[in-house]
GROMACS .gro file of C-alpha atoms in nm:
model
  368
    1UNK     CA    1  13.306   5.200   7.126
    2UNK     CA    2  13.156   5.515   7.058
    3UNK     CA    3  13.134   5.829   7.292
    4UNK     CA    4  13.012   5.876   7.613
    5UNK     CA    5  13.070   6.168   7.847
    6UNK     CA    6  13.185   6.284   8.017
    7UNK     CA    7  13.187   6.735   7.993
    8UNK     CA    8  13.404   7.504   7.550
    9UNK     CA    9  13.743   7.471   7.555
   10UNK     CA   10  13.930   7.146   7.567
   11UNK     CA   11  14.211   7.040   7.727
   12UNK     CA   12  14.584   7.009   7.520
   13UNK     CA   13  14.713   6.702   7.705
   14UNK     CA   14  14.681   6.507   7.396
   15UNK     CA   15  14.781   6.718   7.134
   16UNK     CA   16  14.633   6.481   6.856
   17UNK     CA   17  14.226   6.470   6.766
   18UNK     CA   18  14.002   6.226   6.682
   19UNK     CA   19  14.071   6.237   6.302
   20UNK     CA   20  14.432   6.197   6.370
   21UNK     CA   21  14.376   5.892   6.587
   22UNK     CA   22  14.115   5.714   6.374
   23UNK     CA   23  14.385   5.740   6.062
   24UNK     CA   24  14.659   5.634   6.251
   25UNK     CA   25  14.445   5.349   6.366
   26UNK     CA   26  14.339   5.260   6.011
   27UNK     CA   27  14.710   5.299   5.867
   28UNK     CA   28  14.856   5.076   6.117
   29UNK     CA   29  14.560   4.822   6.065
   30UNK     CA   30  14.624   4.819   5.685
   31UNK     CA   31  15.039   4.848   5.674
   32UNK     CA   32  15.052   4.464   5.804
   33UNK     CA   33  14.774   4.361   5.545
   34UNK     CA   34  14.976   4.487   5.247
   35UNK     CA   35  15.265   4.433   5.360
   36UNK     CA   36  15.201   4.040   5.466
   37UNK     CA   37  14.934   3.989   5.172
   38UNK     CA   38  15.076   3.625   5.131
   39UNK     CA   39  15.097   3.536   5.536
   40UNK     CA   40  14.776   3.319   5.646
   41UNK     CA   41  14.700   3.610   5.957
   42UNK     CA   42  14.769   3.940   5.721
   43UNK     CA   43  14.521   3.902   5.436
   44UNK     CA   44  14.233   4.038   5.232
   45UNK     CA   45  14.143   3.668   5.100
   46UNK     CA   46  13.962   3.471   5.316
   47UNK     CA   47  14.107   3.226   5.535
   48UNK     CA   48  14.080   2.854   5.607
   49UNK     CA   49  13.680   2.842   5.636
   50UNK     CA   50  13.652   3.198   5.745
   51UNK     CA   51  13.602   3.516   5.612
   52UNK     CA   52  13.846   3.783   5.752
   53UNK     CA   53  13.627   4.121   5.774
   54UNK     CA   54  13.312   4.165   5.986
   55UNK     CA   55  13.115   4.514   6.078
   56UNK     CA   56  12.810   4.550   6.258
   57UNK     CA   57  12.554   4.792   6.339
   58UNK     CA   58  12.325   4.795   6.652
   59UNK     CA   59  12.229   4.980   6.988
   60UNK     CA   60  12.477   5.112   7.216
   61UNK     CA   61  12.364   5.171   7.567
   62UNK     CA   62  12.651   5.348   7.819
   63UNK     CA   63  12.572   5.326   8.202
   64UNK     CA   64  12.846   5.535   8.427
   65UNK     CA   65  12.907   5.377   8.696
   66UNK     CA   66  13.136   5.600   8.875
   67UNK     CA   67  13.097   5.836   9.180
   68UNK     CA   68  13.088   6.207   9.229
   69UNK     CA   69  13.410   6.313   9.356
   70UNK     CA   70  13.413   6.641   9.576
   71UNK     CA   71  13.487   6.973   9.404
   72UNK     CA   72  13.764   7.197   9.447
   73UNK     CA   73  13.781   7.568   9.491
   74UNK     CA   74  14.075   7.817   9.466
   75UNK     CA   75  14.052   8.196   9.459
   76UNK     CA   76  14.248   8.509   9.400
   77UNK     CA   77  14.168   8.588   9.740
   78UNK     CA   78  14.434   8.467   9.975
   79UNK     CA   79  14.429   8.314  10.343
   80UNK     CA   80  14.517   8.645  10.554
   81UNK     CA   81  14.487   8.916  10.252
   82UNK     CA   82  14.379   9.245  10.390
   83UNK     CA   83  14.115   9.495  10.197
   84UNK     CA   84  13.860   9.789  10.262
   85UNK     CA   85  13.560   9.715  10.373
   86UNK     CA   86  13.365  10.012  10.184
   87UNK     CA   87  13.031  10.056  10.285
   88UNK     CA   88  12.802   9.785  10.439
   89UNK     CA   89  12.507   9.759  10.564
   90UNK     CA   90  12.484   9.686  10.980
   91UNK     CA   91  12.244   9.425  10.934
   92UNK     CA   92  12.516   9.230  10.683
   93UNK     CA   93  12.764   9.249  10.956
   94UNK     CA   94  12.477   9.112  11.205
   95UNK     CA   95  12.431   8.853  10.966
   96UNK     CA   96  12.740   8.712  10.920
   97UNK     CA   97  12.919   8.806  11.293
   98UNK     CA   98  13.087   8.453  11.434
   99UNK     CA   99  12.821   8.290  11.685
  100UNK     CA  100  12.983   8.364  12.045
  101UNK     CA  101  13.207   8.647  11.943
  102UNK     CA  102  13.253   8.997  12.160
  103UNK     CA  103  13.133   9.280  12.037
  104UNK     CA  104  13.270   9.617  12.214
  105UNK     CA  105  12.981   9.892  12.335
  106UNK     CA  106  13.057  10.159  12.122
  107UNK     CA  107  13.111   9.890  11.791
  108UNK     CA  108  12.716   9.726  11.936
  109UNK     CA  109  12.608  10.053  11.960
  110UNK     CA  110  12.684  10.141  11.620
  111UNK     CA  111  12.572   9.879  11.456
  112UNK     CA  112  12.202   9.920  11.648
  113UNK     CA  113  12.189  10.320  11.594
  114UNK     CA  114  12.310  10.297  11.203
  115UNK     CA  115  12.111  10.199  10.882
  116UNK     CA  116  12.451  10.175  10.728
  117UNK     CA  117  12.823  10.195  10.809
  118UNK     CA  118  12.989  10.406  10.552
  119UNK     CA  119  13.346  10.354  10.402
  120UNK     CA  120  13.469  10.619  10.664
  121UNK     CA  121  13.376  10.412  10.969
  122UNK     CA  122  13.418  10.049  10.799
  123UNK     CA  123  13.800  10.010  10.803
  124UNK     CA  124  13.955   9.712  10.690
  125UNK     CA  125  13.944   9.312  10.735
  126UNK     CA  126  14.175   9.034  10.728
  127UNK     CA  127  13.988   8.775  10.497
  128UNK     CA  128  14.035   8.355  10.559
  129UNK     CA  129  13.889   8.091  10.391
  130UNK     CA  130  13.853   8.190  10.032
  131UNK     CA  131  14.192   8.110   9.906
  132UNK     CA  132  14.117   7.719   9.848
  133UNK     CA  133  13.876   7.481   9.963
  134UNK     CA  134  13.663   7.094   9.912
  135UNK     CA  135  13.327   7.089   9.921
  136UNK     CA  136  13.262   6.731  10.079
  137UNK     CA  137  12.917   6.493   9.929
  138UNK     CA  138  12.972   6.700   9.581
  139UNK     CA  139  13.087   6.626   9.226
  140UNK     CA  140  12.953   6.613   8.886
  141UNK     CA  141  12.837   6.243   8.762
  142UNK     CA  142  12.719   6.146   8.369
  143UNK     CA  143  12.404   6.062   8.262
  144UNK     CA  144  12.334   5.717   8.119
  145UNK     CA  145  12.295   5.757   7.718
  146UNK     CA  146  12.226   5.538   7.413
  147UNK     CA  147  12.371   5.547   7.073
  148UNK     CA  148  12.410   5.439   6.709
  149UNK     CA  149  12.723   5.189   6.760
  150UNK     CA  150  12.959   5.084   6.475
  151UNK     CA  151  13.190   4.740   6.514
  152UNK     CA  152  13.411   4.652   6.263
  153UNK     CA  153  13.667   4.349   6.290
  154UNK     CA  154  13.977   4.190   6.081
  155UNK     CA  155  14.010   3.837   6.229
  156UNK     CA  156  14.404   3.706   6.164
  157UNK     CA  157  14.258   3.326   6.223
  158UNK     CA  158  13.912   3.230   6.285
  159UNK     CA  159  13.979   3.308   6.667
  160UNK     CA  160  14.140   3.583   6.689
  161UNK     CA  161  14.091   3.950   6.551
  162UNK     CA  162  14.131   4.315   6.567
  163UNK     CA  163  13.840   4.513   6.641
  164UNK     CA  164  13.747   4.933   6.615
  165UNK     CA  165  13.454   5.011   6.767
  166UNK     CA  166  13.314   5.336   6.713
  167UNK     CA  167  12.966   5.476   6.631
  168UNK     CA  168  12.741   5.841   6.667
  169UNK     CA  169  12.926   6.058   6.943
  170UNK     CA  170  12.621   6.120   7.184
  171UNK     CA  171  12.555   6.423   7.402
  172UNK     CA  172  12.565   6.341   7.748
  173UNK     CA  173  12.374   6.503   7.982
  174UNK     CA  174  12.622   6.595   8.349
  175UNK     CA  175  12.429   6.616   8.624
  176UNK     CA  176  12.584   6.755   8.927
  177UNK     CA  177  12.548   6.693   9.322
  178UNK     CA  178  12.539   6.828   9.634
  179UNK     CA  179  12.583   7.234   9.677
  180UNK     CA  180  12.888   7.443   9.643
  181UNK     CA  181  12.949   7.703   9.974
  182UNK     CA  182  13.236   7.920  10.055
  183UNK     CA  183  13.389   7.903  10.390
  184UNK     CA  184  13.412   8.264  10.441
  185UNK     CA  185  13.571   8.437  10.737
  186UNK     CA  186  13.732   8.774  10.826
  187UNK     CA  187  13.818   9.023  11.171
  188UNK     CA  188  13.727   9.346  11.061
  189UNK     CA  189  13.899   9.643  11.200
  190UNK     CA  190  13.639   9.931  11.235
  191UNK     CA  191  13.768  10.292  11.284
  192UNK     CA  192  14.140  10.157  11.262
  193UNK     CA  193  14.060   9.899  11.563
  194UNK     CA  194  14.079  10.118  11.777
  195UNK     CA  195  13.689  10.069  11.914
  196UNK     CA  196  13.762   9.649  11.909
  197UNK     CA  197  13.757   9.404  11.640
  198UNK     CA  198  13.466   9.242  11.502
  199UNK     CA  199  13.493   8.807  11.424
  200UNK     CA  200  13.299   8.681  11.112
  201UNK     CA  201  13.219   8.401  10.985
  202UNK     CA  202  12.961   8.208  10.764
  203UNK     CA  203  12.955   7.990  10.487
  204UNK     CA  204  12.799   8.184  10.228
  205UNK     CA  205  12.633   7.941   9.893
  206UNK     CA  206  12.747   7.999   9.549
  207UNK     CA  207  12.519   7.741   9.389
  208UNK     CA  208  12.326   7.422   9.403
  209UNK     CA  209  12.405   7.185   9.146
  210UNK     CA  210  12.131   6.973   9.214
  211UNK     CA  211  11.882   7.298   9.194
  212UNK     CA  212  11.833   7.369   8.757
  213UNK     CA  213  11.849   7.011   8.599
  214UNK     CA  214  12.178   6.868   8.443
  215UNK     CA  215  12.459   7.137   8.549
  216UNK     CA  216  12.627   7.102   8.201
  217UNK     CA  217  12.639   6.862   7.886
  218UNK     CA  218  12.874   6.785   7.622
  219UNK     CA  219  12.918   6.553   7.311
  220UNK     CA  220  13.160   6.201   7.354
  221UNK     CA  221  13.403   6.084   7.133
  222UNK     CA  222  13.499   5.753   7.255
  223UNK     CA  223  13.671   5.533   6.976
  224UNK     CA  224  13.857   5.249   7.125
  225UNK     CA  225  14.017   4.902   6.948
  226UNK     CA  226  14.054   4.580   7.100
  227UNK     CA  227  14.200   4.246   7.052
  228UNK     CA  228  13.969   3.924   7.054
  229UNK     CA  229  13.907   3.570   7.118
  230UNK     CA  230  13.640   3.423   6.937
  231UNK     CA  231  13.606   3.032   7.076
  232UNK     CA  232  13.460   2.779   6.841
  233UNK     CA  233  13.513   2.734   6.483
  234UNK     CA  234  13.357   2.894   6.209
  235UNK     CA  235  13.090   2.641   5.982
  236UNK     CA  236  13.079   2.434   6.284
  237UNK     CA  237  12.946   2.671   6.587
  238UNK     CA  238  12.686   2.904   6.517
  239UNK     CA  239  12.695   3.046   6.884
  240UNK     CA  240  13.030   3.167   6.962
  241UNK     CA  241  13.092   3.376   7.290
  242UNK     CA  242  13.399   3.597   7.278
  243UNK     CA  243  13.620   3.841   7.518
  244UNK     CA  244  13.838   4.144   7.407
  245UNK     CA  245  14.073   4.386   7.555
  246UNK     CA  246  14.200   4.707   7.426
  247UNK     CA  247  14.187   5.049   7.485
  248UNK     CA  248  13.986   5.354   7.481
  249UNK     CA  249  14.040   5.742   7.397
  250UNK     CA  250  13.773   5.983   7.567
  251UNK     CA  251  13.747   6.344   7.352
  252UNK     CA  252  13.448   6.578   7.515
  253UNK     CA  253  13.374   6.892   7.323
  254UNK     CA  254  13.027   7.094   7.214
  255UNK     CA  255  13.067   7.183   7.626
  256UNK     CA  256  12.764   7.403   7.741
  257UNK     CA  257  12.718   7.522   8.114
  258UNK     CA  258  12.354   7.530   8.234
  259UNK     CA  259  12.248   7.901   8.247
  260UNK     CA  260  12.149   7.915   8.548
  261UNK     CA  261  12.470   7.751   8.730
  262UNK     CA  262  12.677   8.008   8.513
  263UNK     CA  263  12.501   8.280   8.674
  264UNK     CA  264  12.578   8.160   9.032
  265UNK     CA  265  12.966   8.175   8.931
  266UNK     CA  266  12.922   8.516   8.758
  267UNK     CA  267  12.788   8.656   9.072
  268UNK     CA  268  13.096   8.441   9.286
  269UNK     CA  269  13.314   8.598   9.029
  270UNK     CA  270  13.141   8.981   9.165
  271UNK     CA  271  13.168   8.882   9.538
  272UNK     CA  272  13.606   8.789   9.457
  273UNK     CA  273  13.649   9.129   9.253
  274UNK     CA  274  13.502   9.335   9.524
  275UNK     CA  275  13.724   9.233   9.784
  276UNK     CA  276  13.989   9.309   9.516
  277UNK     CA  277  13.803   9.682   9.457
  278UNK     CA  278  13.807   9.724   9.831
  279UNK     CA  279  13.482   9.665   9.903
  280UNK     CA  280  13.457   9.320  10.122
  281UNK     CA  281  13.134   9.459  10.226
  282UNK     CA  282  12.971   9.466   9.931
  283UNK     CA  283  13.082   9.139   9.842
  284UNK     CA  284  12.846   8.989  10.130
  285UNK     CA  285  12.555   9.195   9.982
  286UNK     CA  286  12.559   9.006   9.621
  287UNK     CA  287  12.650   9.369   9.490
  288UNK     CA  288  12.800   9.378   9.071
  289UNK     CA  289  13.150   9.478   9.089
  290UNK     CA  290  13.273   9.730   8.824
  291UNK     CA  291  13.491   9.344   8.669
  292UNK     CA  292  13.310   9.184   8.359
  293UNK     CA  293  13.325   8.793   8.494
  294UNK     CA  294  13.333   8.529   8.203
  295UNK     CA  295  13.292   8.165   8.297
  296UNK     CA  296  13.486   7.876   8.084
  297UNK     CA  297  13.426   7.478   8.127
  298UNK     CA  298  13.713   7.224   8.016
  299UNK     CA  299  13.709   6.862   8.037
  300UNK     CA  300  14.040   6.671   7.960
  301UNK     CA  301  14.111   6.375   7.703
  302UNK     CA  302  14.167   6.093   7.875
  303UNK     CA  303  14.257   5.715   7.793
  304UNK     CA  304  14.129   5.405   7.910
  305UNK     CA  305  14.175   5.035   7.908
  306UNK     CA  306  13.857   4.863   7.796
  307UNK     CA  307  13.712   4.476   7.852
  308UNK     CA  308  13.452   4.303   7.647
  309UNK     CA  309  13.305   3.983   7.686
  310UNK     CA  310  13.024   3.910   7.401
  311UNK     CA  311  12.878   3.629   7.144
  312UNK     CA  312  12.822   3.638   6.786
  313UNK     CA  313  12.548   3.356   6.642
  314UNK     CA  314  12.560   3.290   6.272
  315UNK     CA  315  12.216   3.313   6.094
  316UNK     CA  316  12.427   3.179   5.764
  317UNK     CA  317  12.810   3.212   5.672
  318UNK     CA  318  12.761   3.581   5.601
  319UNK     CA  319  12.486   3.747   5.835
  320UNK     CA  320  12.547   3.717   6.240
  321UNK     CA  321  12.332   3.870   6.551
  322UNK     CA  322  12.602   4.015   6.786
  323UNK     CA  323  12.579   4.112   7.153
  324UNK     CA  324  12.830   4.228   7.435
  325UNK     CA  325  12.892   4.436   7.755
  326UNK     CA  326  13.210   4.622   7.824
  327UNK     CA  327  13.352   4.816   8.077
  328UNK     CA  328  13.595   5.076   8.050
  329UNK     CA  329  13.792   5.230   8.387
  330UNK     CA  330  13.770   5.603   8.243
  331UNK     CA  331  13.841   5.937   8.444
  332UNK     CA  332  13.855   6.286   8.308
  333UNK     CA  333  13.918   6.642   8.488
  334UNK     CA  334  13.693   6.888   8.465
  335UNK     CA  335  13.751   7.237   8.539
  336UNK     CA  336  13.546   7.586   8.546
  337UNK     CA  337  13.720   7.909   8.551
  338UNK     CA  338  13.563   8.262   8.640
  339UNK     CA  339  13.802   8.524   8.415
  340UNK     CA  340  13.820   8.909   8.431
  341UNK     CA  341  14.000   9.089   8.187
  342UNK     CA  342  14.133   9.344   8.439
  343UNK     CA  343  14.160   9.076   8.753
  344UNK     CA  344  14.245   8.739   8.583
  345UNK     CA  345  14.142   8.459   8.704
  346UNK     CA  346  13.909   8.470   9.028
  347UNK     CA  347  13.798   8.160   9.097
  348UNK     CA  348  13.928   7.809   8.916
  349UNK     CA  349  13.698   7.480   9.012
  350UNK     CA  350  13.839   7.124   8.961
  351UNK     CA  351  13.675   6.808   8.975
  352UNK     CA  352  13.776   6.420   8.922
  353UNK     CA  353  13.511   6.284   8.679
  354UNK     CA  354  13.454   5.921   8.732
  355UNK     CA  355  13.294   5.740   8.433
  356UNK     CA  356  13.355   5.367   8.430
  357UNK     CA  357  13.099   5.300   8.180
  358UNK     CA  358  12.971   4.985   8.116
  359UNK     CA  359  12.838   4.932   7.795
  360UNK     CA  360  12.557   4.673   7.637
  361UNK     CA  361  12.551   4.665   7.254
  362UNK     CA  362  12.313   4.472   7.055
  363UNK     CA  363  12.354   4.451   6.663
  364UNK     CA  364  12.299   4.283   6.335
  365UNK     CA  365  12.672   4.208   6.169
  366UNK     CA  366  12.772   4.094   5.812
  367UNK     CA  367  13.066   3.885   5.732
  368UNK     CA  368  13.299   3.987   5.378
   0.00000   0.00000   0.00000
């Protein structure tokens, strides 16, 4: 069955790639056929009343059925880490003081008489939060798509055979859900401490993923074989339901981030490599950092088992209608990754990807 989502680097857990598979695939199909050319279920001749290859051709329509799962968040920036604060503005520290907290005189009077609160004054803070984190009702989920599909079957008797389903890898629209914040929270220590602490806290938005369109795409490589039963007989039913099981192999690549979304993690990427520059405050007013942020998506392979229940109804002994639904239980990893060359990583995203297709195929098949 061909591709569906599910979305540029790839992932290496399996090392082999499409090509490889579908030869392998082929070469095992064939080495029983030459090797058995005599035996009545390894054959190129037909066999008793039926002919032993079939391939069709029709529509492919995928439907995910599966569910966002929530997003996870890790940092550079770690639960406790201490850095400069660097110059801020007194309304940022207004903005983002915890609801409830003390402030001293002198620190209330300082932040009332001055515009801003250079380096000097600023001190330091002990960051929380930021180091990992879910983000609860969000998750990336694939687009229904439809698709040039390709069936091709070697029956060993005239009720049972091997099929490879394959067809034109689609690209699949990802759309994602719910918005992405970061839990933020710090005690700053102005002037050493020595004039009080000051308790923030907010929960400061890197992005919607609802807010641009589809947050990403990618093109689906989903070849998959099963083994069939084909009730009836051949000459004698010309409706003949069927049901299959097998497996699938899920290869995303062609990966593309929507531009927008990629610019929300740039400017997350900023906010982490300011803290690391000593400058927490700057990180709270959206300010560029002097780091060069580069944002990667990844999607693992995955396999899957597949189920199929169809019918096949014979115009004549060669030409056939065909029709089907099956659903494969398919999940894939995605991850995002905000880089630096001087920093490394800053922030690394993971997400379950539930597909579960089901699939409804409709084609015109010839017999041989």
């Amino acid at each position: 069955m061909p591709m569906i989502l599910q979305p540029t680097a790839m992932s290496t857990r399996y090392p082999f790639n499409k090509t490889l598979l579908t030869l392998s695939t082929s070469a095992l199909l064939c080495v029983p056929i030459f090797a058995h050319a005599d035996s009545p279920y390894f054959s190129l001749k037909d066999g008793d009343g039926f002919k032993r290859f079939s391939v069709s051709i029709g529509a492919l329509h995928v439907m995910p059925q599966g569910k966002a799962q929530p997003i996870r968040v890790n940092t550079s920036v770690e639960d406790g880490e201490v850095a400069d604060v660097g110059e801020i503005q007194s309304q940022t520290v207004k903005d983002n003081l915890k609801e409830g907290s003390d402030v001293s005189t002198v620190l209330e009077l300082a932040l009332n008489t001055l515009d801003t609160i250079p380096a000097g004054l600023s001190g330091t803070a002990e960051i929380y939060g930021l180091e990992q984190w879910d983000n609860p009702g969000t998750g990336l989920e694939a687009d229904d798509v439809t698709t040039l599909g390709i069936m091709t079957n070697y029956f060993f008797t005239d009720n049972v055979s091997f099929e490879l389903k394959a067809g034109v890898p689609p690209e699949v629209d990802i759309q994602g859900k719910g918005k992405i914040y970061a839990p933020f929270s710090a005690t700053a220590y102005p002037l050493g401490g020595v004039a009080g602490t000051l308790e923030l806290e907010n929960d400061i938005l890197i992005t919607d993923l609802e807010a641009y369109g589809p947050v990403a795409s990618t093109r689906a490589w989903t070849p998959a074989f099963e083994f069939q039963y084909h009730f009836g007989k051949t000459g004698v039913n010309k409706f003949r339901p069927y049901v299959g099981l097998g497996l699938m192999y899920a290869y995303f690549n062609e990966l593309e981030l929507n531009d927008q979304t990629e610019q929300d993690l740039i400017a997350a990427g900023h906010m982490i490599a300011n803290i690391k520059e000593g400058k927490a405050g700057a990180s709270l007013e959206d300010k560029t950092s002097s780091a060069d942020p580069k944002v990667s998506l990844e999607t693992e392979s995955a396999f899957a088992p597949v189920a199929t229940v169809g019918f096949t109804y014979d115009f004549n002994d060669k030409w056939f209608a065909v029709g089907s639904v099956s659903y494969a239980h398919l999940k894939t990893e995605s991850t995002i990754t905000v880089k630096d060359e001087e920093f490394g990583q800053l922030i690394k995203s993971t997400s379950d990807v539930e597909i579960n297709p089901l699939l409804a195929y409709a084609g015109v098949g010839m017999r041989f």
